[in-house]
Amino acid sequence: MKKLSLAFALLTTGCVVYQPVPTYTPLPPAPAPTATYQPPPPPEAAQVAYEPPPPPPVVSVYVEPPIDEPPPIAVPWAPPPMLVEELPPPPVIGAAWIGGFWVWHGTWVWDHGRWAEPPRPNYVWVQPYYEHRHGVVVFITGHWGAIGVAFVPPPRDRDFEVERPLPGVIAGRPCVGPEGVFVPAPPGSRIGIIVPAPVGTAPAVVTSAPPVVNVGMRITNNVNNTTVNNVTNVTNVTNVTNITHVTIIAPPTATATGQAVNATVPAQAHLAAALPPVVKVAAPPPASHQAIAAFARGGPPAVLPPPQPVRAIVQAAPRQMTPVHPPATAPAAAAPVAPHTVTIERPSAPEARESIERKDLGRELHPPPPPPAAQPAPNPGVAPAGQMTAPGERRERADTRSVNANAAQPAATPQKPAGPPAKPASKPAAPTNAPKNPQNALAATAPRKDKPAVQAAAGEKRGATDNSKDKPKEAEKERAQR
């Protein structure tokens, strides 16, 4: 028993290692990041590679336009987009550009453009009329109208019987767009879309506009001399010709290029048709030059030529002209030489030019004399060496110098030389106008106005010499009288 208790005591008195309970210290919360707003990048112009739908074959003819306004007709579907024509020069002055629009002949037929003269005096060309009304197109073809006669659109309460297409013609798409007056869409547009426009707008004004894929393009203008009868986008308009430009407006969602349009184009049909198109769908030439009669309701159908296939060509966008840099191996252009500045002293005297020319001539004919053996005394009238003098005073300075040289030589008694005098090698040429004595130095420097006085003195001396010659003759006469 004792052993068991001892063993139990030994077991209970064993070493027990206690580990401290770990304490958790939470970390401080991280600071919240400051949010910085970054604006989105500006939207770039959408560059859409537009592929126009294949246009249907076209029946191209010449239609004889009627004189005065014909009755309207109702067509079951919209006209196709416009076609592009190349305009020839007008044949005569006063010719009008007609045609180049869609007409109805059991189907939409292209009336090819041409120049024509009015059939009567004081008649002008009236553009075709298209109106979207209750899902059909109210159409009045282009015609000749008298100046001053108002074009009256069909009344809104009039009911029309829709025309039936020719046998075998597949119906097209109805108008897609608001009701009212319109023109066909630009070349290469989605078939069925119409472009709202004022009454009298030439269909050719949309030739240079980009093609449209959605509704939104419209044409506006300012008409000042029209009647003011407005009935839900229909206006009675007199045949006016003073509208020079129209404005084409379209949002970027309506055009095939994804860019907004706000352009001004000529209102005249021949000028608008001559603008470069964005999509070129060339109008085929008519198969016959014989014009067919205009469509008349209830009349016999016209014999139409077979349709001709056409295709749409997307014109390349105009490239920006970039400057062409010369290659690195090309020689550099020579630097411009700075002009050499020459200072010319202009004499104030009027005859300074004459003095310079005389000085140069005298220098060539008479070389300057050698300097004298004895240096002359300084003369206040002579400028020192190195100082510039006036051109007219150089000759006077030479005269004064010769006078001073003669005065500076000492007077000596003449002596008989031992032998014959030696002949000088060369005798300097004295100036022609040098004075003989120093007293005439002042007279030499006097201005030219004293020449008459000198000439008078010379005349008196000549008279005195003549009198001395007559004295012996008088003496002989006295002797003979005695």
Short mmCIF file of C-alpha atoms in Angstrom, two decimals:
data_model
loop_
_atom_site.label_atom_id
_atom_site.label_comp_id
_atom_site.label_asym_id
_atom_site.label_seq_id
_atom_site.Cartn_x
_atom_site.Cartn_y
_atom_site.Cartn_z
CA MET A 1 0.00 0.00 0.00
CA LYS A 2 2.82 2.28 0.88
CA LYS A 3 4.42 1.55 -2.44
CA LEU A 4 1.34 2.54 -4.32
CA SER A 5 0.98 5.74 -2.42
CA LEU A 6 4.63 6.52 -2.96
CA ALA A 7 4.32 5.92 -6.66
CA PHE A 8 1.25 8.12 -6.82
CA ALA A 9 3.07 10.87 -4.98
CA LEU A 10 5.96 10.65 -7.35
CA LEU A 11 3.65 10.90 -10.33
CA THR A 12 1.74 13.84 -8.97
CA THR A 13 4.86 15.75 -8.02
CA GLY A 14 6.32 15.72 -11.59
CA CYS A 15 7.49 18.91 -13.40
CA VAL A 16 4.75 20.68 -15.30
CA VAL A 17 5.70 23.35 -17.92
CA TYR A 18 3.14 26.07 -18.34
CA GLN A 19 3.20 28.19 -21.59
CA PRO A 20 1.97 31.78 -21.36
CA VAL A 21 -1.19 32.59 -23.27
CA PRO A 22 -0.30 34.75 -26.35
CA THR A 23 -1.81 38.21 -26.49
CA TYR A 24 -2.97 39.64 -29.89
CA THR A 25 -2.34 43.28 -30.62
CA PRO A 26 -4.45 44.47 -33.57
CA LEU A 27 -2.68 46.50 -36.28
CA PRO A 28 -3.71 50.09 -36.86
CA PRO A 29 -6.15 50.48 -39.79
CA ALA A 30 -4.57 51.44 -43.09
CA PRO A 31 -5.42 54.96 -44.35
CA ALA A 32 -8.10 55.05 -47.01
CA PRO A 33 -6.67 55.83 -50.47
CA THR A 34 -7.59 59.22 -51.83
CA ALA A 35 -9.62 58.88 -55.01
CA THR A 36 -8.38 61.06 -57.91
CA TYR A 37 -10.80 61.78 -60.73
CA GLN A 38 -9.47 61.25 -64.22
CA PRO A 39 -11.66 62.62 -66.98
CA PRO A 40 -12.33 60.29 -69.88
CA PRO A 41 -10.33 60.90 -73.06
CA PRO A 42 -12.02 63.14 -75.61
CA PRO A 43 -14.02 61.21 -78.16
CA GLU A 44 -12.28 60.89 -81.46
CA ALA A 45 -13.98 61.32 -84.79
CA ALA A 46 -15.28 58.02 -85.92
CA GLN A 47 -13.51 56.81 -89.02
CA VAL A 48 -16.08 54.57 -90.58
CA ALA A 49 -15.07 52.49 -93.56
CA TYR A 50 -18.40 52.84 -95.30
CA GLU A 51 -19.35 50.43 -98.01
CA PRO A 52 -22.43 51.72 -99.82
CA PRO A 53 -25.09 49.18 -100.72
CA PRO A 54 -25.06 47.99 -104.32
CA PRO A 55 -27.36 50.31 -106.25
CA PRO A 56 -30.05 48.72 -108.43
CA PRO A 57 -29.80 48.95 -112.24
CA VAL A 58 -30.82 52.30 -113.66
CA VAL A 59 -33.05 53.10 -116.63
CA SER A 60 -31.63 56.30 -118.12
CA VAL A 61 -33.68 58.30 -120.67
CA TYR A 62 -34.36 61.82 -121.90
CA VAL A 63 -37.85 63.06 -120.94
CA GLU A 64 -39.53 65.93 -122.77
CA PRO A 65 -40.47 68.38 -120.00
CA PRO A 66 -44.03 69.69 -120.07
CA ILE A 67 -44.93 73.35 -120.35
CA ASP A 68 -46.71 74.71 -117.27
CA GLU A 69 -47.40 72.72 -114.14
CA PRO A 70 -48.63 69.13 -114.76
CA PRO A 71 -51.09 67.33 -112.45
CA PRO A 72 -49.56 65.52 -109.43
CA ILE A 73 -49.40 61.75 -109.12
CA ALA A 74 -48.95 59.38 -106.16
CA VAL A 75 -46.03 56.93 -106.27
CA PRO A 76 -46.01 53.91 -103.91
CA TRP A 77 -42.33 54.03 -102.85
CA ALA A 78 -39.44 56.44 -102.39
CA PRO A 79 -37.05 57.39 -105.20
CA PRO A 80 -33.50 55.96 -105.10
CA PRO A 81 -30.53 58.10 -104.00
CA MET A 82 -29.18 60.68 -106.40
CA LEU A 83 -26.70 59.93 -109.18
CA VAL A 84 -23.60 61.88 -110.26
CA GLU A 85 -23.31 63.54 -113.66
CA GLU A 86 -20.52 65.35 -115.48
CA LEU A 87 -21.72 68.68 -116.81
CA PRO A 88 -20.71 69.82 -120.31
CA PRO A 89 -20.31 73.54 -120.96
CA PRO A 90 -23.52 75.41 -121.86
CA PRO A 91 -24.05 75.60 -125.64
CA VAL A 92 -25.64 79.08 -125.69
CA ILE A 93 -26.18 81.95 -123.30
CA GLY A 94 -29.47 81.64 -121.47
CA ALA A 95 -29.64 77.84 -121.54
CA ALA A 96 -30.93 76.14 -118.38
CA TRP A 97 -29.67 72.92 -116.85
CA ILE A 98 -32.58 70.49 -116.61
CA GLY A 99 -32.81 66.86 -115.73
CA GLY A 100 -30.58 64.93 -113.43
CA PHE A 101 -33.49 63.75 -111.24
CA TRP A 102 -35.82 60.78 -110.78
CA VAL A 103 -39.13 60.73 -112.70
CA TRP A 104 -41.96 58.21 -112.63
CA HIS A 105 -42.72 56.01 -115.65
CA GLY A 106 -44.16 52.88 -114.05
CA THR A 107 -40.89 52.80 -112.08
CA TRP A 108 -38.37 55.41 -111.05
CA VAL A 109 -36.47 56.40 -114.21
CA TRP A 110 -33.44 58.68 -114.35
CA ASP A 111 -34.06 61.76 -116.47
CA HIS A 112 -30.54 62.49 -117.68
CA GLY A 113 -29.27 66.04 -117.37
CA ARG A 114 -28.75 68.34 -120.36
CA TRP A 115 -28.76 72.00 -121.34
CA ALA A 116 -31.94 73.33 -122.94
CA GLU A 117 -33.41 76.67 -123.92
CA PRO A 118 -36.83 77.77 -122.66
CA PRO A 119 -39.57 76.99 -125.21
CA ARG A 120 -41.20 80.39 -124.70
CA PRO A 121 -39.97 83.87 -123.73
CA ASN A 122 -40.04 84.70 -120.01
CA TYR A 123 -40.14 81.02 -119.03
CA VAL A 124 -37.84 79.44 -116.47
CA TRP A 125 -37.14 75.92 -115.28
CA VAL A 126 -39.17 74.75 -112.26
CA GLN A 127 -37.56 72.01 -110.15
CA PRO A 128 -39.44 68.72 -109.53
CA TYR A 129 -41.62 68.39 -106.46
CA TYR A 130 -41.42 65.47 -103.99
CA GLU A 131 -43.66 65.25 -100.93
CA HIS A 132 -43.96 62.47 -98.38
CA ARG A 133 -47.66 62.15 -97.54
CA HIS A 134 -49.23 59.20 -95.69
CA GLY A 135 -46.59 56.70 -96.78
CA VAL A 136 -46.65 57.61 -100.50
CA VAL A 137 -44.80 60.16 -102.61
CA VAL A 138 -46.74 63.00 -104.22
CA PHE A 139 -44.70 63.78 -107.31
CA ILE A 140 -44.79 66.65 -109.86
CA THR A 141 -42.15 66.40 -112.55
CA GLY A 142 -39.89 69.29 -113.53
CA HIS A 143 -41.40 71.61 -116.10
CA TRP A 144 -41.21 75.04 -117.73
CA GLY A 145 -43.11 77.78 -115.91
CA ALA A 146 -43.80 81.44 -116.58
CA ILE A 147 -41.97 84.01 -114.48
CA GLY A 148 -44.20 85.35 -111.71
CA VAL A 149 -46.58 82.37 -111.66
CA ALA A 150 -46.83 80.84 -108.21
CA PHE A 151 -46.18 77.12 -107.81
CA VAL A 152 -49.16 75.70 -105.92
CA PRO A 153 -48.53 72.39 -104.09
CA PRO A 154 -51.39 69.87 -103.97
CA PRO A 155 -53.88 70.54 -101.17
CA ARG A 156 -53.55 68.44 -98.04
CA ASP A 157 -57.14 67.17 -98.14
CA ARG A 158 -56.90 65.77 -101.65
CA ASP A 159 -56.95 62.02 -102.10
CA PHE A 160 -54.76 60.38 -104.75
CA GLU A 161 -54.99 57.01 -106.41
CA VAL A 162 -51.63 55.34 -106.11
CA GLU A 163 -50.02 54.48 -109.41
CA ARG A 164 -49.35 50.87 -110.33
CA PRO A 165 -45.86 49.80 -111.39
CA LEU A 166 -45.09 48.22 -114.73
CA PRO A 167 -45.32 44.46 -115.02
CA GLY A 168 -42.25 42.76 -113.66
CA VAL A 169 -41.08 45.77 -111.62
CA ILE A 170 -40.24 44.96 -108.00
CA ALA A 171 -41.61 47.51 -105.54
CA GLY A 172 -39.05 49.52 -103.62
CA ARG A 173 -38.86 50.67 -100.02
CA PRO A 174 -41.32 53.28 -98.73
CA CYS A 175 -40.15 56.66 -97.47
CA VAL A 176 -38.11 56.67 -94.27
CA GLY A 177 -38.34 60.14 -92.72
CA PRO A 178 -40.77 62.86 -91.71
CA GLU A 179 -43.69 63.90 -93.84
CA GLY A 180 -43.40 66.97 -96.04
CA VAL A 181 -41.42 68.22 -99.01
CA PHE A 182 -38.09 66.44 -99.58
CA VAL A 183 -35.39 65.61 -102.10
CA PRO A 184 -33.71 62.22 -102.65
CA ALA A 185 -30.77 61.28 -100.45
CA PRO A 186 -27.11 61.83 -101.46
CA PRO A 187 -25.37 59.28 -103.69
CA GLY A 188 -24.55 56.00 -101.94
CA SER A 189 -27.13 56.45 -99.16
CA ARG A 190 -29.39 53.84 -97.68
CA ILE A 191 -32.34 53.21 -100.01
CA GLY A 192 -35.60 54.76 -98.82
CA ILE A 193 -34.19 57.65 -96.72
CA ILE A 194 -35.45 61.11 -97.66
CA VAL A 195 -33.98 64.56 -96.94
CA PRO A 196 -36.49 67.31 -95.98
CA ALA A 197 -36.04 70.48 -98.06
CA PRO A 198 -37.97 73.67 -98.95
CA VAL A 199 -40.17 73.84 -102.01
CA GLY A 200 -38.19 74.58 -105.18
CA THR A 201 -34.94 72.97 -103.99
CA ALA A 202 -32.95 71.37 -106.79
CA PRO A 203 -32.33 67.66 -106.08
CA ALA A 204 -28.70 68.06 -107.20
CA VAL A 205 -27.78 70.09 -104.07
CA VAL A 206 -27.12 66.83 -102.16
CA THR A 207 -24.62 65.51 -104.74
CA SER A 208 -21.59 66.57 -102.68
CA ALA A 209 -23.06 65.63 -99.26
CA PRO A 210 -21.93 62.44 -97.49
CA PRO A 211 -24.27 59.46 -97.74
CA VAL A 212 -26.80 58.97 -94.95
CA VAL A 213 -27.66 55.76 -93.15
CA ASN A 214 -30.22 57.20 -90.72
CA VAL A 215 -32.82 59.94 -90.70
CA GLY A 216 -31.52 63.38 -89.73
CA MET A 217 -30.16 65.25 -92.76
CA ARG A 218 -32.15 68.30 -93.84
CA ILE A 219 -31.77 71.33 -96.12
CA THR A 220 -32.59 74.93 -95.18
CA ASN A 221 -32.53 78.24 -97.01
CA ASN A 222 -33.81 81.79 -96.69
CA VAL A 223 -36.60 82.76 -99.08
CA ASN A 224 -37.55 86.44 -98.85
CA ASN A 225 -40.03 87.01 -101.67
CA THR A 226 -42.43 84.11 -101.19
CA THR A 227 -46.00 83.87 -100.10
CA VAL A 228 -46.60 83.14 -96.45
CA ASN A 229 -49.03 80.23 -96.66
CA ASN A 230 -47.44 77.59 -94.42
CA VAL A 231 -49.34 74.32 -94.02
CA THR A 232 -47.36 71.60 -92.21
CA ASN A 233 -44.05 71.98 -93.99
CA VAL A 234 -45.63 72.92 -97.35
CA THR A 235 -45.21 76.46 -98.75
CA ASN A 236 -46.66 78.11 -101.84
CA VAL A 237 -43.59 79.53 -103.53
CA THR A 238 -43.37 81.87 -106.51
CA ASN A 239 -40.80 80.92 -109.13
CA VAL A 240 -37.88 82.87 -107.65
CA THR A 241 -34.32 82.76 -108.90
CA ASN A 242 -32.55 84.90 -106.31
CA ILE A 243 -31.71 82.00 -103.94
CA THR A 244 -27.99 81.51 -104.42
CA HIS A 245 -27.08 78.99 -101.66
CA VAL A 246 -28.68 76.40 -99.41
CA THR A 247 -27.39 74.85 -96.18
CA ILE A 248 -27.12 71.10 -95.57
CA ILE A 249 -27.29 70.06 -91.90
CA ALA A 250 -26.89 66.54 -90.49
CA PRO A 251 -25.87 65.09 -87.09
CA PRO A 252 -23.02 62.57 -86.89
CA THR A 253 -25.48 59.74 -86.23
CA ALA A 254 -27.13 60.25 -89.64
CA THR A 255 -24.09 60.27 -91.93
CA ALA A 256 -22.17 57.22 -93.07
CA THR A 257 -18.87 58.88 -92.17
CA GLY A 258 -19.89 59.49 -88.53
CA GLN A 259 -19.24 63.23 -88.82
CA ALA A 260 -21.67 66.11 -88.54
CA VAL A 261 -22.44 68.18 -91.63
CA ASN A 262 -23.09 71.92 -91.80
CA ALA A 263 -22.20 72.98 -95.32
CA THR A 264 -23.35 75.65 -97.73
CA VAL A 265 -23.68 74.66 -101.38
CA PRO A 266 -24.95 76.51 -104.48
CA ALA A 267 -28.68 76.38 -105.05
CA GLN A 268 -28.33 76.35 -108.85
CA ALA A 269 -28.61 72.81 -110.18
CA HIS A 270 -25.66 73.03 -112.59
CA LEU A 271 -23.32 74.43 -109.91
CA ALA A 272 -24.40 71.94 -107.27
CA ALA A 273 -24.07 68.99 -109.68
CA ALA A 274 -20.51 70.05 -110.53
CA LEU A 275 -19.25 69.68 -106.93
CA PRO A 276 -17.10 66.59 -106.17
CA PRO A 277 -19.14 63.80 -104.55
CA VAL A 278 -18.20 61.73 -101.51
CA VAL A 279 -19.58 58.56 -103.11
CA LYS A 280 -19.65 58.54 -106.89
CA VAL A 281 -22.49 56.65 -108.51
CA ALA A 282 -22.18 57.73 -112.13
CA ALA A 283 -25.40 58.10 -114.08
CA PRO A 284 -25.31 55.96 -117.24
CA PRO A 285 -25.87 57.77 -120.55
CA PRO A 286 -29.23 57.22 -122.21
CA ALA A 287 -29.39 54.49 -124.81
CA SER A 288 -31.31 56.78 -127.19
CA HIS A 289 -31.17 60.52 -127.75
CA GLN A 290 -34.85 60.55 -128.66
CA ALA A 291 -36.77 62.07 -125.74
CA ILE A 292 -39.88 60.31 -124.45
CA ALA A 293 -43.07 62.12 -123.41
CA ALA A 294 -43.70 62.93 -119.77
CA PHE A 295 -45.85 60.51 -117.77
CA ALA A 296 -49.60 61.09 -118.08
CA ARG A 297 -52.08 59.29 -115.87
CA GLY A 298 -54.22 56.89 -117.91
CA GLY A 299 -52.02 57.17 -121.01
CA PRO A 300 -50.19 54.34 -122.71
CA PRO A 301 -46.96 53.30 -121.03
CA ALA A 302 -43.74 54.48 -122.63
CA VAL A 303 -41.30 52.03 -124.15
CA LEU A 304 -38.28 52.07 -121.83
CA PRO A 305 -34.78 50.82 -122.64
CA PRO A 306 -33.29 48.00 -120.58
CA PRO A 307 -31.75 49.03 -117.25
CA GLN A 308 -28.00 49.51 -117.02
CA PRO A 309 -25.88 48.38 -114.07
CA VAL A 310 -24.10 51.02 -111.98
CA ARG A 311 -21.64 50.86 -109.11
CA ALA A 312 -20.77 53.06 -106.16
CA ILE A 313 -17.19 54.30 -105.77
CA VAL A 314 -16.09 55.86 -102.49
CA GLN A 315 -13.91 58.83 -103.29
CA ALA A 316 -10.60 59.11 -101.41
CA ALA A 317 -10.44 61.85 -98.80
CA PRO A 318 -8.20 64.78 -99.80
CA ARG A 319 -4.71 64.44 -98.37
CA GLN A 320 -3.12 67.22 -96.37
CA MET A 321 -0.15 68.79 -98.07
CA THR A 322 3.00 68.30 -95.98
CA PRO A 323 6.27 70.15 -96.60
CA VAL A 324 8.88 68.07 -98.38
CA HIS A 325 12.26 68.17 -96.61
CA PRO A 326 15.45 67.85 -98.70
CA PRO A 327 17.49 64.63 -98.24
CA ALA A 328 20.41 64.58 -95.84
CA THR A 329 22.95 64.14 -98.67
CA ALA A 330 21.75 67.20 -100.52
CA PRO A 331 24.19 70.14 -100.30
CA ALA A 332 23.13 72.84 -97.95
CA ALA A 333 22.03 76.06 -99.48
CA ALA A 334 24.57 78.85 -99.44
CA ALA A 335 24.04 81.39 -96.72
CA PRO A 336 23.03 84.79 -97.98
CA VAL A 337 25.92 87.24 -98.18
CA ALA A 338 25.45 90.33 -96.09
CA PRO A 339 25.60 93.47 -98.20
CA HIS A 340 28.82 95.49 -97.84
CA THR A 341 28.13 98.92 -96.45
CA VAL A 342 30.05 101.70 -98.19
CA THR A 343 30.03 105.16 -96.67
CA ILE A 344 30.09 107.90 -99.29
CA GLU A 345 30.81 111.45 -98.24
CA ARG A 346 28.46 113.67 -100.17
CA PRO A 347 29.86 117.24 -100.55
CA SER A 348 27.50 120.01 -99.68
CA ALA A 349 28.56 122.23 -102.60
CA PRO A 350 26.35 121.89 -105.71
CA GLU A 351 29.31 121.65 -108.09
CA ALA A 352 31.18 119.07 -105.98
CA ARG A 353 30.67 116.36 -108.63
CA GLU A 354 32.11 118.64 -111.29
CA SER A 355 35.15 119.38 -109.12
CA ILE A 356 35.81 115.65 -108.60
CA GLU A 357 35.66 114.96 -112.33
CA ARG A 358 38.01 117.85 -113.10
CA LYS A 359 40.40 116.67 -110.40
CA ASP A 360 40.56 113.16 -111.88
CA LEU A 361 41.08 114.55 -115.40
CA GLY A 362 43.87 116.86 -114.26
CA ARG A 363 45.54 114.02 -112.38
CA GLU A 364 45.67 111.93 -115.54
CA LEU A 365 47.00 114.75 -117.81
CA HIS A 366 49.43 116.38 -115.38
CA PRO A 367 51.20 114.18 -112.84
CA PRO A 368 51.86 115.85 -109.49
CA PRO A 369 55.29 117.63 -109.16
CA PRO A 370 57.97 116.15 -106.91
CA PRO A 371 58.32 117.64 -103.44
CA PRO A 372 60.75 120.62 -103.19
CA ALA A 373 64.17 120.36 -101.56
CA ALA A 374 63.26 122.69 -98.71
CA GLN A 375 60.10 122.07 -96.75
CA PRO A 376 57.80 125.08 -96.85
CA ALA A 377 56.69 126.82 -93.75
CA PRO A 378 53.38 125.79 -92.36
CA ASN A 379 50.58 127.78 -93.90
CA PRO A 380 47.37 128.21 -92.01
CA GLY A 381 45.45 127.99 -95.31
CA VAL A 382 46.81 124.51 -96.06
CA ALA A 383 45.36 121.48 -94.29
CA PRO A 384 47.88 119.16 -92.54
CA ALA A 385 48.69 115.77 -93.95
CA GLY A 386 46.11 113.07 -93.32
CA GLN A 387 43.23 115.51 -93.05
CA MET A 388 40.49 115.28 -95.62
CA THR A 389 39.76 118.39 -97.61
CA ALA A 390 36.96 119.26 -99.88
CA PRO A 391 37.48 118.19 -103.53
CA GLY A 392 37.23 121.79 -104.72
CA GLU A 393 40.08 122.93 -102.44
CA ARG A 394 42.77 120.45 -103.55
CA ARG A 395 43.79 122.48 -106.57
CA GLU A 396 44.03 125.64 -104.45
CA ARG A 397 46.19 123.80 -101.91
CA ALA A 398 48.61 122.80 -104.70
CA ASP A 399 48.83 126.40 -105.89
CA THR A 400 49.53 127.67 -102.39
CA ARG A 401 52.17 125.00 -101.86
CA SER A 402 54.11 126.11 -104.97
CA VAL A 403 53.91 129.75 -103.88
CA ASN A 404 55.28 128.92 -100.42
CA ALA A 405 58.09 126.90 -101.95
CA ASN A 406 59.25 129.90 -104.03
CA ALA A 407 59.09 132.20 -101.04
CA ALA A 408 61.09 129.84 -98.84
CA GLN A 409 64.13 129.76 -101.15
CA PRO A 410 66.92 132.19 -99.86
CA ALA A 411 68.00 135.06 -102.10
CA ALA A 412 71.65 134.69 -103.21
CA THR A 413 73.94 136.86 -105.35
CA PRO A 414 74.49 135.35 -108.74
CA GLN A 415 78.02 134.04 -109.29
CA LYS A 416 79.63 133.00 -112.51
CA PRO A 417 79.79 129.24 -112.58
CA ALA A 418 83.14 127.54 -113.20
CA GLY A 419 81.82 125.47 -116.07
CA PRO A 420 78.70 125.17 -118.15
CA PRO A 421 75.68 124.48 -116.03
CA ALA A 422 74.41 120.91 -116.00
CA LYS A 423 71.11 120.39 -117.78
CA PRO A 424 68.49 119.08 -115.45
CA ALA A 425 67.28 115.57 -116.15
CA SER A 426 63.65 116.51 -116.14
CA LYS A 427 61.85 119.72 -115.58
CA PRO A 428 58.74 119.43 -113.45
CA ALA A 429 55.69 120.73 -115.11
CA ALA A 430 54.38 123.69 -113.23
CA PRO A 431 50.68 124.01 -112.89
CA THR A 432 49.11 126.20 -115.50
CA ASN A 433 47.30 128.35 -113.01
CA ALA A 434 50.17 128.90 -110.54
CA PRO A 435 50.77 132.61 -109.64
CA LYS A 436 54.12 134.29 -110.39
CA ASN A 437 54.63 135.98 -107.04
CA PRO A 438 53.43 135.51 -103.45
CA GLN A 439 51.25 138.60 -103.69
CA ASN A 440 48.96 136.79 -106.13
CA ALA A 441 48.39 133.86 -103.73
CA LEU A 442 45.38 135.55 -102.28
CA ALA A 443 44.11 136.29 -105.78
CA ALA A 444 44.51 132.62 -106.69
CA THR A 445 42.43 131.54 -103.71
CA ALA A 446 39.69 134.05 -104.54
CA PRO A 447 36.43 132.67 -105.95
CA ARG A 448 35.72 132.60 -109.65
CA LYS A 449 33.58 135.69 -109.54
CA ASP A 450 36.81 137.81 -109.60
CA LYS A 451 37.64 136.68 -113.15
CA PRO A 452 36.02 139.72 -114.80
CA ALA A 453 38.19 142.04 -112.66
CA VAL A 454 41.38 140.17 -113.73
CA GLN A 455 40.33 140.35 -117.33
CA ALA A 456 39.75 144.12 -116.98
CA ALA A 457 43.24 144.62 -115.52
CA ALA A 458 44.76 142.66 -118.39
CA GLY A 459 42.91 144.94 -120.84
CA GLU A 460 44.33 148.11 -119.21
CA LYS A 461 47.88 146.74 -119.41
CA ARG A 462 47.41 145.90 -123.06
CA GLY A 463 46.19 149.48 -123.65
CA ALA A 464 49.20 150.93 -121.88
CA THR A 465 51.59 148.91 -124.07
CA ASP A 466 49.88 150.12 -127.19
CA ASN A 467 50.30 153.78 -126.11
CA SER A 468 54.08 153.35 -125.58
CA LYS A 469 54.43 152.10 -129.13
CA ASP A 470 52.77 155.30 -130.53
CA LYS A 471 55.14 157.75 -128.71
CA PRO A 472 58.04 157.68 -131.32
CA LYS A 473 55.61 158.43 -134.10
CA GLU A 474 54.32 161.53 -132.33
CA ALA A 475 57.89 162.73 -131.75
CA GLU A 476 58.70 162.46 -135.47
CA LYS A 477 55.60 164.45 -136.35
CA GLU A 478 56.67 167.30 -134.02
CA ARG A 479 60.16 167.39 -135.57
CA ALA A 480 58.71 167.66 -139.08
CA GLN A 481 56.45 170.54 -138.06
CA ARG A 482 59.44 172.50 -136.66
#
